[in-house]
Structure formats: structure tokens, C-alpha cells
Coordinates of C-alpha atoms in Angstrom, one line a residue:
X1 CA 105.7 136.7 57.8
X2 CA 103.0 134.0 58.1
X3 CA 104.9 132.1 54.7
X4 CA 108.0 131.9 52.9
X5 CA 108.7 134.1 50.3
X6 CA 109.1 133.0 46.8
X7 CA 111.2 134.3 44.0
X8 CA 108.7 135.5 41.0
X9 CA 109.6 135.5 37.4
X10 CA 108.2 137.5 34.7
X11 CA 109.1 138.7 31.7
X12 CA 107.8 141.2 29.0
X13 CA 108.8 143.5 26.6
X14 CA 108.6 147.0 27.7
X15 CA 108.9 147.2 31.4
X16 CA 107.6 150.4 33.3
X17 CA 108.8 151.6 36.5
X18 CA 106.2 153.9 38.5
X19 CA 102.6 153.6 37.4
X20 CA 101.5 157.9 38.4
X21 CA 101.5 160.5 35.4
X22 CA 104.5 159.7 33.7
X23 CA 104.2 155.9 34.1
X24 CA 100.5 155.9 32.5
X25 CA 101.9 158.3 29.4
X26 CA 104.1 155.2 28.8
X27 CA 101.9 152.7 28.9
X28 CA 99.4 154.6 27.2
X29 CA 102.1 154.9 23.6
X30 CA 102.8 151.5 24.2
X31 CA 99.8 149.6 23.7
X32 CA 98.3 152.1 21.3
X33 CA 101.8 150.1 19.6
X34 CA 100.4 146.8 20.7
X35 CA 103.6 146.4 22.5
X36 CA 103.3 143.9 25.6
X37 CA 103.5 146.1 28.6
X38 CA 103.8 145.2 32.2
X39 CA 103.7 148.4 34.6
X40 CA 105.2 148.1 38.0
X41 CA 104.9 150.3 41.0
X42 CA 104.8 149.6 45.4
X43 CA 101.0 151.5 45.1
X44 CA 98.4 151.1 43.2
X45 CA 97.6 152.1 40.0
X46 CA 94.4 153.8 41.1
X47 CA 96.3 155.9 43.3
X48 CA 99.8 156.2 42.3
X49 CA 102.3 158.3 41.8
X50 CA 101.8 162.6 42.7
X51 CA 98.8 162.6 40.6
X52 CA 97.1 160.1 42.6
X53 CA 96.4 162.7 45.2
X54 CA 94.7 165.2 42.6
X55 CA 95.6 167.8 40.3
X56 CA 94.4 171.0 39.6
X57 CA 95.8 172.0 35.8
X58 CA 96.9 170.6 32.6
X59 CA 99.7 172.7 31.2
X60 CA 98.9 172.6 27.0
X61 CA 99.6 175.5 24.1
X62 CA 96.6 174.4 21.7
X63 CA 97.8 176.8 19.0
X64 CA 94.8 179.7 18.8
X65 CA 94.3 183.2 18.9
X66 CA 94.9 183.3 22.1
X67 CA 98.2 185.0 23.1
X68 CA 101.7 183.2 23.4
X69 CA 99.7 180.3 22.6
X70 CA 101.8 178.1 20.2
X71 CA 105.1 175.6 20.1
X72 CA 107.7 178.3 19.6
X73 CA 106.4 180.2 22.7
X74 CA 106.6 177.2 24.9
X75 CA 110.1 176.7 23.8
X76 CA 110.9 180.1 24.3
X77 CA 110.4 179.5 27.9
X78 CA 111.6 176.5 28.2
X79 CA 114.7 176.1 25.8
X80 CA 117.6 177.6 28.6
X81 CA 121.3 177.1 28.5
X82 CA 121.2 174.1 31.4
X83 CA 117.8 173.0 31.5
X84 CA 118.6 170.0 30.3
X85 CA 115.5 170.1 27.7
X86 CA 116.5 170.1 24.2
X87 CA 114.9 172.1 21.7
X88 CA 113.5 168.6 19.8
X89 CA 111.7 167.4 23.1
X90 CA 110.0 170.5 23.9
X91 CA 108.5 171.0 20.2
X92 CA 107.3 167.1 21.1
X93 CA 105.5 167.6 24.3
X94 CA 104.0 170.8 22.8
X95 CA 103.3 168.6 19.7
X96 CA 101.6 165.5 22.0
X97 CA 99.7 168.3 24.6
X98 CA 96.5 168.1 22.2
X99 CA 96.6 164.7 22.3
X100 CA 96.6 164.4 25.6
X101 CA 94.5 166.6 26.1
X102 CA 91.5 165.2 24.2
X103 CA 92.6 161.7 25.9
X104 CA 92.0 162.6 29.7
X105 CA 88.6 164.7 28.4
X106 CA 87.7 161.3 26.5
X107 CA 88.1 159.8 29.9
X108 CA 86.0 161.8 31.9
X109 CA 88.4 164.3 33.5
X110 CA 86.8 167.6 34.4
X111 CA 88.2 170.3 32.3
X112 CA 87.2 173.7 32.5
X113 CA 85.6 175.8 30.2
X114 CA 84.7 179.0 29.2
X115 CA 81.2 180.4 28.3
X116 CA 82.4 180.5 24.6
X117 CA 83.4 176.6 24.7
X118 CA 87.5 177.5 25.1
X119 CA 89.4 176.1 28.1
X120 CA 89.9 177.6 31.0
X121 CA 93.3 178.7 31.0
X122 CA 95.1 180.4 33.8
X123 CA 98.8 181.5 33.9
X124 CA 101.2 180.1 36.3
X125 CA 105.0 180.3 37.8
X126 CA 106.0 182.9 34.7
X127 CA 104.7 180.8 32.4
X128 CA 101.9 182.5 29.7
X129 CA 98.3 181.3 30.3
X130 CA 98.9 177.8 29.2
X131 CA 97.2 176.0 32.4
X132 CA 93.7 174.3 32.0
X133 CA 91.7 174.4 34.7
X134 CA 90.3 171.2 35.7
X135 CA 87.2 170.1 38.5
X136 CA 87.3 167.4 40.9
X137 CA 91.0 167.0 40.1
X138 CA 91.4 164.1 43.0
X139 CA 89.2 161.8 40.3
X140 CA 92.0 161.6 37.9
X141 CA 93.9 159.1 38.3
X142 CA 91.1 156.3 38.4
X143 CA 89.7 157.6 35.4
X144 CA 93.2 157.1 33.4
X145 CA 93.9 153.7 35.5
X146 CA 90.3 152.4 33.9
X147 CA 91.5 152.9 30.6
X148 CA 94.8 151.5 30.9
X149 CA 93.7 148.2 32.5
X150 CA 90.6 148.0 29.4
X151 CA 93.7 148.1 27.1
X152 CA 95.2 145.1 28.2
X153 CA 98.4 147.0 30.2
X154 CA 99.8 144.2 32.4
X155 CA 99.4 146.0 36.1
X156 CA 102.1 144.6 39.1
X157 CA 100.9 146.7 41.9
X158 CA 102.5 146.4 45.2
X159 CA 105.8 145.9 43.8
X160 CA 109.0 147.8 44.9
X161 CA 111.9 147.9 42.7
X162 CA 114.9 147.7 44.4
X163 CA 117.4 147.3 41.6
X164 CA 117.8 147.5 37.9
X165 CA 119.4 144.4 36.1
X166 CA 122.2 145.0 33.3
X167 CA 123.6 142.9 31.2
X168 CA 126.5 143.2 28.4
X169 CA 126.2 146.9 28.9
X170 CA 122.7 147.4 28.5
X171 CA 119.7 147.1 30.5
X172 CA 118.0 143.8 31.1
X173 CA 115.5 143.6 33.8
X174 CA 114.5 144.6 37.3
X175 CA 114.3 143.2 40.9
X176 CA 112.3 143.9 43.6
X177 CA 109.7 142.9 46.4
X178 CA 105.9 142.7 47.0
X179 CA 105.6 145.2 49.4
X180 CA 102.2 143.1 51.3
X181 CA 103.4 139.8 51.0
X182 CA 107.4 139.8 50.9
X183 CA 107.9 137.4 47.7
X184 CA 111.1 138.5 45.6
X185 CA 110.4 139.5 42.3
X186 CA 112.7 138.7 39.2
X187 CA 111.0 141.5 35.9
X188 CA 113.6 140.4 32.3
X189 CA 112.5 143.0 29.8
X190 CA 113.9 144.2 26.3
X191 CA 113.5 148.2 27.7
X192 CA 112.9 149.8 30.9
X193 CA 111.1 152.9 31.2
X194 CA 112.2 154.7 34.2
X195 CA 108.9 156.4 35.5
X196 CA 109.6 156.9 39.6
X197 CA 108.8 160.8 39.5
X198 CA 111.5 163.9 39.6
X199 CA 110.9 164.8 43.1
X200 CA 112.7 163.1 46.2
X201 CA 110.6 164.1 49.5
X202 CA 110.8 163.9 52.6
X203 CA 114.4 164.8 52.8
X204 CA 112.9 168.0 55.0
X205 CA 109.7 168.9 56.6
X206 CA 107.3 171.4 56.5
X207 CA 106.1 173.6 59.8
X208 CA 103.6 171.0 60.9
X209 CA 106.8 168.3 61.4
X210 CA 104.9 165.4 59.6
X211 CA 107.4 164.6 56.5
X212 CA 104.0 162.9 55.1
X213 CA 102.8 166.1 54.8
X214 CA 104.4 167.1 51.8
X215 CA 103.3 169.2 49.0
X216 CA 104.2 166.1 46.2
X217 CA 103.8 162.4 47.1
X218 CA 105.2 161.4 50.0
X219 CA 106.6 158.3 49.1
X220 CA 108.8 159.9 46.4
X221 CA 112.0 159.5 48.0
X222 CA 114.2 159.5 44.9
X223 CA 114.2 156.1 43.7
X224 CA 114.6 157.3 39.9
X225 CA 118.1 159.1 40.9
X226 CA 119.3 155.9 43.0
X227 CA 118.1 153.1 40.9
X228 CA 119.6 155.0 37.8
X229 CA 123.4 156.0 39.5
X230 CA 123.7 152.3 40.3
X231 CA 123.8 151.3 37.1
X232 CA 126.1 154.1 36.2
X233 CA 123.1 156.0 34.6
X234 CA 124.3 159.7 34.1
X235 CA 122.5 162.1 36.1
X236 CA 121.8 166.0 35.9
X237 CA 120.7 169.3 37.4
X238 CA 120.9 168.4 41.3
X239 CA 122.8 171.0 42.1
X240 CA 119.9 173.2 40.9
X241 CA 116.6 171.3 40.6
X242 CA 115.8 171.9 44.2
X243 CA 112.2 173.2 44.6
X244 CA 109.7 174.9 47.2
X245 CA 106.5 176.0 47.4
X246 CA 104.3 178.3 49.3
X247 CA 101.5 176.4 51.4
X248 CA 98.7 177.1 53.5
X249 CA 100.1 177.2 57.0
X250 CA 100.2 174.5 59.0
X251 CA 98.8 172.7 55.3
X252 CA 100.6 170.3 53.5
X253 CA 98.9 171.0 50.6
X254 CA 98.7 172.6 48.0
X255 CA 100.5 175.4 46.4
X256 CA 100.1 178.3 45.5
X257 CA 100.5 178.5 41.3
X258 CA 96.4 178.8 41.1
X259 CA 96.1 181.5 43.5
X260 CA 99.3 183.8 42.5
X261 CA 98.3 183.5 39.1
X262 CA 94.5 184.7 39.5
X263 CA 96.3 188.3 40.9
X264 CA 96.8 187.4 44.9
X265 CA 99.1 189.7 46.6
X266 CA 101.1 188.2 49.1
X267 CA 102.0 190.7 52.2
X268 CA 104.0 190.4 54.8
X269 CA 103.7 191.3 58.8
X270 CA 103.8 195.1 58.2
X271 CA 101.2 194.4 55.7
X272 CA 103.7 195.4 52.5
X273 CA 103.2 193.7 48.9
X274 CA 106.9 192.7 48.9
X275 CA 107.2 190.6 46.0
X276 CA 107.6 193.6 43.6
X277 CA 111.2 194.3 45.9
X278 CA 112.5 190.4 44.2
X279 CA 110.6 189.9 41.0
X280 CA 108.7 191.9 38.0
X281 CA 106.3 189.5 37.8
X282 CA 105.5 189.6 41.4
X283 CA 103.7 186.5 42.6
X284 CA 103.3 185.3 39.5
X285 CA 106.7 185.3 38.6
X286 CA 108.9 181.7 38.3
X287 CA 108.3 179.7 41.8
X288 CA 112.3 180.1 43.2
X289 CA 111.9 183.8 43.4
X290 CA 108.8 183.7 45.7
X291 CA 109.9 181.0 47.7
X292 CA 113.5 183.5 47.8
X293 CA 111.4 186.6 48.4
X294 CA 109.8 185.0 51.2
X295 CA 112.6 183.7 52.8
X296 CA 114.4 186.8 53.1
X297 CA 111.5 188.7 54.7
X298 CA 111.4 185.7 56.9
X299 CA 114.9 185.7 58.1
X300 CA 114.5 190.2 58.2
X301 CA 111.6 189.3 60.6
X302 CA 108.5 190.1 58.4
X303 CA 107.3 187.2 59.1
X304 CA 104.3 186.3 59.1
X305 CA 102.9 186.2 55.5
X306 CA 99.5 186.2 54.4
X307 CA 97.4 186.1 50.7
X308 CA 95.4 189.0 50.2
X309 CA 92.6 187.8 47.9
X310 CA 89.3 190.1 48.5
X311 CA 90.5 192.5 45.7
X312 CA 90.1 189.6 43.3
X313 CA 86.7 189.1 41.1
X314 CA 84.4 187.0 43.5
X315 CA 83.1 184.1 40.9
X316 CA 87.4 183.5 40.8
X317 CA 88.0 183.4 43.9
X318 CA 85.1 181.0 44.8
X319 CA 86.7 178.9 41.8
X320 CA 90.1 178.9 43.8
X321 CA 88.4 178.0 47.4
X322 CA 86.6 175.3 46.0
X323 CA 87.5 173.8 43.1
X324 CA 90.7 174.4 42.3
X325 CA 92.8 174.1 45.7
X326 CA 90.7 170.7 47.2
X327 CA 91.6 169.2 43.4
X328 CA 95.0 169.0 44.6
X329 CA 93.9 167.9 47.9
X330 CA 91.0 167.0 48.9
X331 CA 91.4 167.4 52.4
X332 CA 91.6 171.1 51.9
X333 CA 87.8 172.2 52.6
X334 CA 88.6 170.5 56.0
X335 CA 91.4 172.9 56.7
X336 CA 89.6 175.5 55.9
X337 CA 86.7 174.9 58.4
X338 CA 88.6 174.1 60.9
X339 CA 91.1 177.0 60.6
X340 CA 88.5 179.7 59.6
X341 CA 89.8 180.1 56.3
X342 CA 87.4 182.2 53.9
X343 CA 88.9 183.8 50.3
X344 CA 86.2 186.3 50.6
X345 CA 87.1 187.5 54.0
X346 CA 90.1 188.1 55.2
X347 CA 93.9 186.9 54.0
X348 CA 94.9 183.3 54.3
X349 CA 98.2 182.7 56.2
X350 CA 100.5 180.8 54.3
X351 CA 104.4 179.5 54.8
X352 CA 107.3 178.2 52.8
X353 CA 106.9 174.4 52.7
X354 CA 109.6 171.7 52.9
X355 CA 112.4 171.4 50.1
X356 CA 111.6 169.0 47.2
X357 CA 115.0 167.1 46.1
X358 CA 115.3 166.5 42.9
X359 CA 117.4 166.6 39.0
X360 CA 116.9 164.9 35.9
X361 CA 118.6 161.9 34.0
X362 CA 120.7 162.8 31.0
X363 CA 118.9 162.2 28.1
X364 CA 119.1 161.8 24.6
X365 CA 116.5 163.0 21.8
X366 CA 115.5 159.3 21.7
X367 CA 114.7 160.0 25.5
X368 CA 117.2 157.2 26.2
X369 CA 119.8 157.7 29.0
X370 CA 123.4 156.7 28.9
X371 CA 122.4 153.6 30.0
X372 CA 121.5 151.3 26.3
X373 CA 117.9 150.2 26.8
X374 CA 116.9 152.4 29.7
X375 CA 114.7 155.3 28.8
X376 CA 113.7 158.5 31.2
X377 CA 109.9 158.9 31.1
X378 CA 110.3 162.0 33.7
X379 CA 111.7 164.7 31.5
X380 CA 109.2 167.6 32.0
X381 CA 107.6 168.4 35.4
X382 CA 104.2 169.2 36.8
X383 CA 100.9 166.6 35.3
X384 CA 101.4 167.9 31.7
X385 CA 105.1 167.3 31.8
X386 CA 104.9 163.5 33.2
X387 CA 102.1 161.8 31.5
X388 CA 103.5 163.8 27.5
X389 CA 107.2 162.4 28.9
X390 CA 106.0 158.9 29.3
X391 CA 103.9 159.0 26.6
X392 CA 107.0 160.3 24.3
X393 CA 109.8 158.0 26.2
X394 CA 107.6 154.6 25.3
X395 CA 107.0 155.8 21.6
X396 CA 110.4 156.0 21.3
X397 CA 111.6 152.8 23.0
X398 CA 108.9 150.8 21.1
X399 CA 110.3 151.3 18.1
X400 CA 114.1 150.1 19.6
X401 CA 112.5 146.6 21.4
X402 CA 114.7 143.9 20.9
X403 CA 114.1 140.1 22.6
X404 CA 114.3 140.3 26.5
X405 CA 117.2 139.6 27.8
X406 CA 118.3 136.0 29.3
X407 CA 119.1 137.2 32.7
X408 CA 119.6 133.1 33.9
X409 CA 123.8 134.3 34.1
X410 CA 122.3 136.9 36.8
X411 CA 121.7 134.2 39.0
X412 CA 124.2 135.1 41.9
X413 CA 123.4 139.1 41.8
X414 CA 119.4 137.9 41.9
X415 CA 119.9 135.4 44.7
X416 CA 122.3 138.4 46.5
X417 CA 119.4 140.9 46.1
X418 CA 116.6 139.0 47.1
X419 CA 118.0 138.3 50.5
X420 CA 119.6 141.9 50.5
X421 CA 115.8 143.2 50.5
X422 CA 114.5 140.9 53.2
X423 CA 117.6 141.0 55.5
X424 CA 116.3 144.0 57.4
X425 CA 113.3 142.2 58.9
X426 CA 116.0 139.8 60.2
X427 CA 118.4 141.6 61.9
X428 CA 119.3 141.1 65.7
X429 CA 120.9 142.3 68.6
X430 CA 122.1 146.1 68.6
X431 CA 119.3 147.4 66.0
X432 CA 118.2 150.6 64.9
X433 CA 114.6 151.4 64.4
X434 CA 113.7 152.3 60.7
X435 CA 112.4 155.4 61.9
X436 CA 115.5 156.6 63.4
X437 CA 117.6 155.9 60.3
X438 CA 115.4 158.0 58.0
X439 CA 114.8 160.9 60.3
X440 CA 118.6 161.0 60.8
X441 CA 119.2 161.7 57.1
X442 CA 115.9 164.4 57.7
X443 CA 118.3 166.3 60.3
X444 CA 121.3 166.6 58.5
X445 CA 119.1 168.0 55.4
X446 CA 116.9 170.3 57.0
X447 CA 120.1 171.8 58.8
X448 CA 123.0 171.5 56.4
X449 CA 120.7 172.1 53.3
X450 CA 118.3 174.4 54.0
X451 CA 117.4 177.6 52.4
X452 CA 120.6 178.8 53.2
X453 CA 124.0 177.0 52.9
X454 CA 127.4 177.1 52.8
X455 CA 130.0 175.1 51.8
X456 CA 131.5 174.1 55.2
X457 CA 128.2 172.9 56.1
X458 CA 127.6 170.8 53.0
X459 CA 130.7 169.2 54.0
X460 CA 129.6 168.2 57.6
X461 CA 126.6 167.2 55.6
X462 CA 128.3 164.4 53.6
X463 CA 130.8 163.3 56.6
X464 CA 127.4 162.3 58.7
X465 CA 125.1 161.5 55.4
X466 CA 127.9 158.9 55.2
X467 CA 128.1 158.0 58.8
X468 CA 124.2 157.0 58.9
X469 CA 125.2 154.9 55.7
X470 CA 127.3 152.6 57.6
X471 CA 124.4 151.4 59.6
X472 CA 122.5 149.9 56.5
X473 CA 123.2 146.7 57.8
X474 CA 121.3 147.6 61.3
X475 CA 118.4 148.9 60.7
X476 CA 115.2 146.9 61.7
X477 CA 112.0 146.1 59.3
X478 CA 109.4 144.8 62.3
X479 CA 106.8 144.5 59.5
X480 CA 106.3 144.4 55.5
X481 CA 105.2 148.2 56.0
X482 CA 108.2 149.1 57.6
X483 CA 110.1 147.1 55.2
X484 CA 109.2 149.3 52.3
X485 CA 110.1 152.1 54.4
X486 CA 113.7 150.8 54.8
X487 CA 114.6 150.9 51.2
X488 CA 112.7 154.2 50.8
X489 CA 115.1 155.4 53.3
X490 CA 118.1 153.4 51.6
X491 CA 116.7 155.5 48.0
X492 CA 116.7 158.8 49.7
X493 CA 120.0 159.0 51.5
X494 CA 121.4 157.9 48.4
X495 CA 119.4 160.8 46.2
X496 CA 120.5 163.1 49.8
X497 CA 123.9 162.7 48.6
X498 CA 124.5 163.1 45.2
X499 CA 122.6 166.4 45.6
X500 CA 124.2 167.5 48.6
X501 CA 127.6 166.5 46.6
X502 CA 126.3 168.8 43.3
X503 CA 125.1 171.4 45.8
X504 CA 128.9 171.6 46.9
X505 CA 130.2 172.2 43.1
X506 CA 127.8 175.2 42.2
X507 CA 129.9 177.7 43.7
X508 CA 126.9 180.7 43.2
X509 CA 123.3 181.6 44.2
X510 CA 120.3 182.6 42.3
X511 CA 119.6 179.1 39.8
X512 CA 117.1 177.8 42.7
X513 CA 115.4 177.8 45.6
X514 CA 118.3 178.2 48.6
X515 CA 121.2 180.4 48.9
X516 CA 124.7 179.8 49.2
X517 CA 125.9 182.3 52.0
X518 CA 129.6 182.1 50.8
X519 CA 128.8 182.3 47.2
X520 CA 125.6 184.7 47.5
X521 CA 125.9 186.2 43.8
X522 CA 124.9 184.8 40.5
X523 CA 128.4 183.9 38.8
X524 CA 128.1 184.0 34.8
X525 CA 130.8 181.3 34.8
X526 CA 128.1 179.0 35.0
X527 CA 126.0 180.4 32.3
X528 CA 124.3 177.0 30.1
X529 CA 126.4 174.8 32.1
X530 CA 125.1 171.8 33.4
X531 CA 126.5 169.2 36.4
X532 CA 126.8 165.6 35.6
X533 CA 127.1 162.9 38.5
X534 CA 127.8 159.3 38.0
X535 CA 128.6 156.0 39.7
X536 CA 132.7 155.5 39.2
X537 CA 134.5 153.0 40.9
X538 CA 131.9 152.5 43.4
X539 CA 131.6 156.5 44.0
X540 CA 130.2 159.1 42.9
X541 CA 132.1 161.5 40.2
X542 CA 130.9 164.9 39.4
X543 CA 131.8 167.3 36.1
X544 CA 131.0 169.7 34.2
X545 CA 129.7 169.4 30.4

């Protein structure tokens, strides 16, 4: 480092962690409240977050004619026993969709339309046809970052946070580094708005090896579960939010929701429709029973798997090639060329991509956790389901602001962290390259957590999860870069564990995306319940609620 790093204080009344979807929802709510706002995040608002690689749909019922198309049908899908979602928070995202929807078309995002001036609405993963369509997807997130900083949204971009500050019970601040330059920063706040994303990648890899090559953001590696259990922050569902997607072989990028729900049949090596064997809704039925489909044929050797498209209606299917598919990733008209890949001509290969990690913190219809003063904007997946969370979380917490908190009595846990962050770049003699440590934690996932499991595995799992724990204190940061990388690595070994530890409890198969080879049936003893975990006594506790 060619300086010394400073400690930075700041202070502000609503603070918001993670600057993608969710992130912007919140900010969005809070200055339409006038509230001072500062947004953090270790990217860049431009390009943050899942959404800063593209999108491809807006999930929104709008309430006309159109079938299946109003509040009470999206909480007929969504309101399950042990989803976690209460009935109040789905009736408010399908009461703020509209909103947001004419907000992002205000803003110059590309949705689709019909000849008769209707959006384009496909459906999607079981759901009704509820998802706009939207062009040049990869635009997105610049669009909404304009608007954000033209409203006066205080923007600290390069930031990670490494640790959430409590005081007297309740929430007080954050701590973390500039990911560039090294200074410590020191964030007192009335609220926090926990906005770091649902998913925790990289814990496994795809076919192609690269665990950058994910189908969400890469540099998701569960900071919203480990930032949360360390202030003793109730957390949910990661025994059975685990979640997979079909890719493009060899792609990282993206799934398949557009193409399965435009009518695709995906066949296997004998050239069989197999879905129909493992779902009614075929390939358009919920995500976990494709990805389980799949993986059986796989495992039964009918292997390898293609998407039959030709039989679909030609105008479609150049909509899926070429709009659609590169607004999730741009990259993808490259893949295609290179690899031959034509919709019109023959089947595209396609594979089961790497496991997504993830759960959801308990929260309240205030969208509060257990936590006083920390809110969860990440209650709803996929673009929709982030920036409406946000958007509700902050409307909430405004109205709940109290002065920041005096976090001077901190003083000793501040000065502790701050070196704690920077001590990696400064460690000697028998060191372990950050890449090792985090492809350690890869191996034990992608072996002992898999799509299949049992629990002796699980076991081994946490035995050497906790093994590559003990050598925090060697791993080596030869860089800022690399830095970062080390407390990505510290997040997701932590997030690696609590859901390896909930996996262990679930004592069944058939919630999500793997199987448990010693439990393989559905057990109704676990009908609507959900698993909590939680820091006690310095450990995690598990139970059932």
C-alpha cells in the first residue's frame, strides 16, 4: 500500500448495505421521504449487485383482464406454510409492482410490448404469466443509478462492510474497508437496511470450473447471512433455499425461465421429453423439479440434455436468441457464434449449473429482523422481488428513524476491526494463499453438498468446513484485490456453514434442489415448518418454529 490507511467517519440516517436491486428500491422510498440516505456497497453503483449484469423480466400482476392477473393470485402462489413470506408482504409487493413498474419505464428501461400497447408478459418457473419482457436488459442498472444519484442518494462505492455495529441491543452502525485504497471506514446510522442479495455463490462451480462463472453475481458470497448471524440476527430457510438452474453448456449464463416458458422441450440422450416423468407442468413447472428431473436422468446416464426449440413460433424464438437471453448476459451472442448455437436450427445443449446458497432473514411485517433497527430489504427473489423489497423495507424504517447512534463507547471493537480487516495483507512466515482458502471451502461443498447428500457426509462437511476456519489467521492478502477476496471468503465459509448445519436438520427430500439419499422421501412432519439459526454463545443454534 503506497499510504497509510485512515479511519473514515460518517454518519447518516438511514444506512443501506448493497447498492443492486434491492439496495436501489431502498434508496429509492427513502428520499422520495427526504430521508438522508448514504448507500454502501464494494462495487459500483452503476454495476452492482446481480442486476448489474442484466435482466431479462420484471415479475408484476397489473390487475387486468388478463388471466391470474391480480394480488390474490400472486399470494396464492406465494403464501406457503414455510416460505417465510407473510400474507401482508406479498399483498405489498403486488401492491408496489405498478409503481415500479412505471418508475424503471420512466427511466428508460426497455419494456416490452404488445401490438395492442399491453406488456409483454411471459410465464415462468410455475408462476402465471406475470413476467415483462424487457430489451437491452444489461442497460438497467445505469439507468436506475442516474436517477438515484440526481436525487441527492449519498453513494460510498468501493466500500466493503465487514461488520455491523450494535449498541444497547439495537443496531448502530457499520464498519468496513475501501476496497481500492485500504482506509477503514466507521458508517453510525439510526437504521440499517440490509441489502447484500439472497444468493451466496461460488460455494460450487459449474462444468466450465471458473466459480466466476456463475449464473448470479459472483461476488455474492453470503455477506447478508454472516454480517446478520453475527449480531445474533435470526436467520431462515437454509436448509431449503438452495437453488439451480439450467445453463447453456459450458455458459455461465443465463437460465432457462425465458426459454422453458415460451414451450421448449428439454430431451435427453435418447432424445425423450422427460420432464413430463417429474412434473405436470413440464419445463415450465417450479425451477427445483427441472433441475431434480435432470439430475436423475444425469445420474441414470441420459445424459446429455438438449432444448428442442424449432417447434416454437419463429418471431419467439428470435426474441429468446436475441433479446431476451444476451439481457441477462451480454456475452451470450458470443457463445453462440463461437459454439454454433442457432434456435432455429438444431437443439441447444444445456447442463445443470452450480448450486446457489442461500435463506432469508426472519422478518417481521415491518420488514424488521430480530435485530431492533436492522431491516431486511431482500425478502422476495428475482429483479421484481429485490428492488419492491428495498423499496418496502426503507418505507418502513423511515417512518421508525430515531437520532444515530453515539457509537464513541465502540471505540475498542472499531480499533479491533479495523486492524482485523487489514491483518491479512500482513501476515508472515507459513501463509496460505487466498486462493487456496476459498477453493478449499469450494471442495468440501461441491462434494459433501451436492445434489445428492447424506447425513454422514454433511457431517464430514462441517468437521473440515471448521478445519479451514482455523486458518483465518493465515491466509495472505498480497494486494487490495485479493484483500476483498479474503473477507469474501471469510462471508462465505461462514454462510457454507449455517446451511450445511440446517441441511443436516431437514431430515427429508423434495423442498429444493438436492436430495438427501438417507431421507429420499418427502416427510409431512415438516409440513409449514420453518428452520431458524442463530448466533448463541459464540455458535450457532438451530430450531424449529
Amino acid at each position: 500500500m503506497d499510504k497509510h490507511p485512515q479511519i473514515i467517519r460518517l454518519e447518516t440516517d438511514l444506512l443501506i448495505l448493497g447498492t443492486g436491486a434491492a439496495g436501489c428500491g431502498a434508496a429509492l422510498a427513502a428520499r422520495e421521504a427526504g430521508v438522508k440516505t448514504l448507500m454502501v456497497d464494494k462495487g459500483k453503483l452503476e454495476s452492482s449487485g446481480c442486476l448489474g449484469g442484466g435482466n431479462d423480466h420484471f415479475i408484476a400482476v397489473l390487475g387486468t383482464e388478463e388471466p391470474q392477473d391480480t394480488i390474490d393470485d400472486l399470494v396464492r402462489v406465494h403464501n406457503k406454510p414455510g416460505s417465510g413470506f407473510s400474507e401482508k408482504q406479498i399483498r405489498e409487493w403486488g401492491s408496489v409492482m405498478p409503481a415500479m413498474v412505471k418508475f424503471l419505464e420512466g427511466e428508460g428501461v426497455h419494456l416490452l410490448h404488445n401490438p395492442d400497447g399491453s406488456y409483454l408478459r411471459t410465464a415462468g418457473r410455475g408462476e402465471p404469466a406475470w413476467y415483462i419482457n424487457i430489451a437491452e436488459g444489461q442497460k438497467i442498472k445505469r439507468l436506475i443509478a442516474r436517477r438515484l444519484r440526481a436525487m441527492g442518494v449519498d453513494v460510498l462505492d468501493h466500500v466493503m462492510i465487514t461488520r455491523l455495529l450494535k449498541k444497547d441491543g439495537r443496531i448502530a452502525g457499520a464498519v468496513g474497508f475501501h476496497v481500492l485504497e485500504g482506509d477503514c471506514y466507521v458508517i453510525s446510522a439510526s437504521t440499517v437496511i440490509l441489502a447484500l442479495g439472497n444468493s451466496c455463490n461460488r460455494a460450487t462451480a459449474n462444468s466450465t470450473g471458473n466459480p466466476y462463472n456463475t449464473w448470479h453475481s459472483p461476488f455474492n458470497t453470503g455477506s447478508q447471512y454472516a454480517l446478520a448471524y453475527e449480531v445474533g440476527a435470526d436467520i431462515i430457510n437454509m436448509d431449503v433455499k438452495q437453488q439451480a438452474t439450467l445453463i447453456p453448456k459450458g455458459f455461465g449464463c443465463a437460465g432457462m425461465n425465458g426459454i422453458n416458458g415460451s414451450g421448449a422441450h428439454e430431451l435427453n440422450a435418447l432424445g425423450e421429453r422427460f420432464m413430463p416423468k417429474y412434473h405436470p407442468q413440464m419445463e415450465n413447472c417450479p425451477r427445483q423439479f427441472q433441475i431434480s428431473g435432470t439430475h436423475k436422468e444425469l445420474v441414470e446416464g441420459r445424459a446429455p440434455f438438449h432444448m428442442e426449440m424449432r417447434h416454437i413460433d419463429p418471431a419467439l424464438l428470435h426474441h429468446l436468441q436475441y433479446v431476451l437471453m444476451p439481457g441477462d448476459k451480454a456475452t451470450f451472442l458470443d457463445y453462440c457464434e463461437q459454439r454454433g448455437v442457432d434456435f432455429a436450427k438444431a437443439p441447444m445443449e444445456v447442463e445443470i449449473g452450480e448450486i446457489e446458497f442461500s435463506g432469508m432473514l426472519a422478518t417481521d411485517d415491518n420488514y424488521e429482523t430480530t435485530v431492533p433497527g436492522l431491516y431486511n430489504g431482500c425478502v422476495f427473489y428475482t429483479f421484481s422481488g429485490s428492488l419492491c423489497s428495498g423499496y418496502m423495507a426503507a418505507r418502513s424504517a423511515v417512518r421508525r428513524l430515531a437520532p444515530p447512534a453515539d457509537v464513541s463507547d465502540l471505540e475498542n471493537e472499531i480499533q479491533a476491526e479495523c486492524a482485523r480487516i487489514l491483518a491479512p495483507l500482513n501476515v508472515k512466515g507459513d501463509v496460505i494463499p487466498q486462493d487456496m482458502f476459498e477453493s478449499s471451502i469450494r471442495q468440501v461443498m461441491s462434494y459433501y453438498m451436492g445434489y445428492v447428500r447424506n447425513e454422514a457426509g454433511m457431517n464430514i462437511a462441517l468437521e473440515r468446513l471448521s478445519f479451514i476456519g482455523a486458518y483465518r489467521g493465515k491466509v495472505k492478502a498480497r494486494n487490495m484485490h485479493e484483500l476483498m477476496m479474503v473477507h469474501e471468503a471469510e462471508h462465505l465459509l461462514q454462510s457454507c456453514v449455517l446451511s450445511t448445519l440446517c441441511t443436516v436438520q431437514r431430515k427429508e427430500s423434495g423442498r429444493s434442489v438436492y436430495r438427501r439419499a438417507d431421507y429420499p422421501e418427502k416427510s409431512a412432519a415438516y409440513d409449514g415448518r420453518i428452520l431458524v439459526v442463530n448466533k448463541k454463545d459464540g455458535r450457532p443454534e438451530t430450531f424449529w418454529r
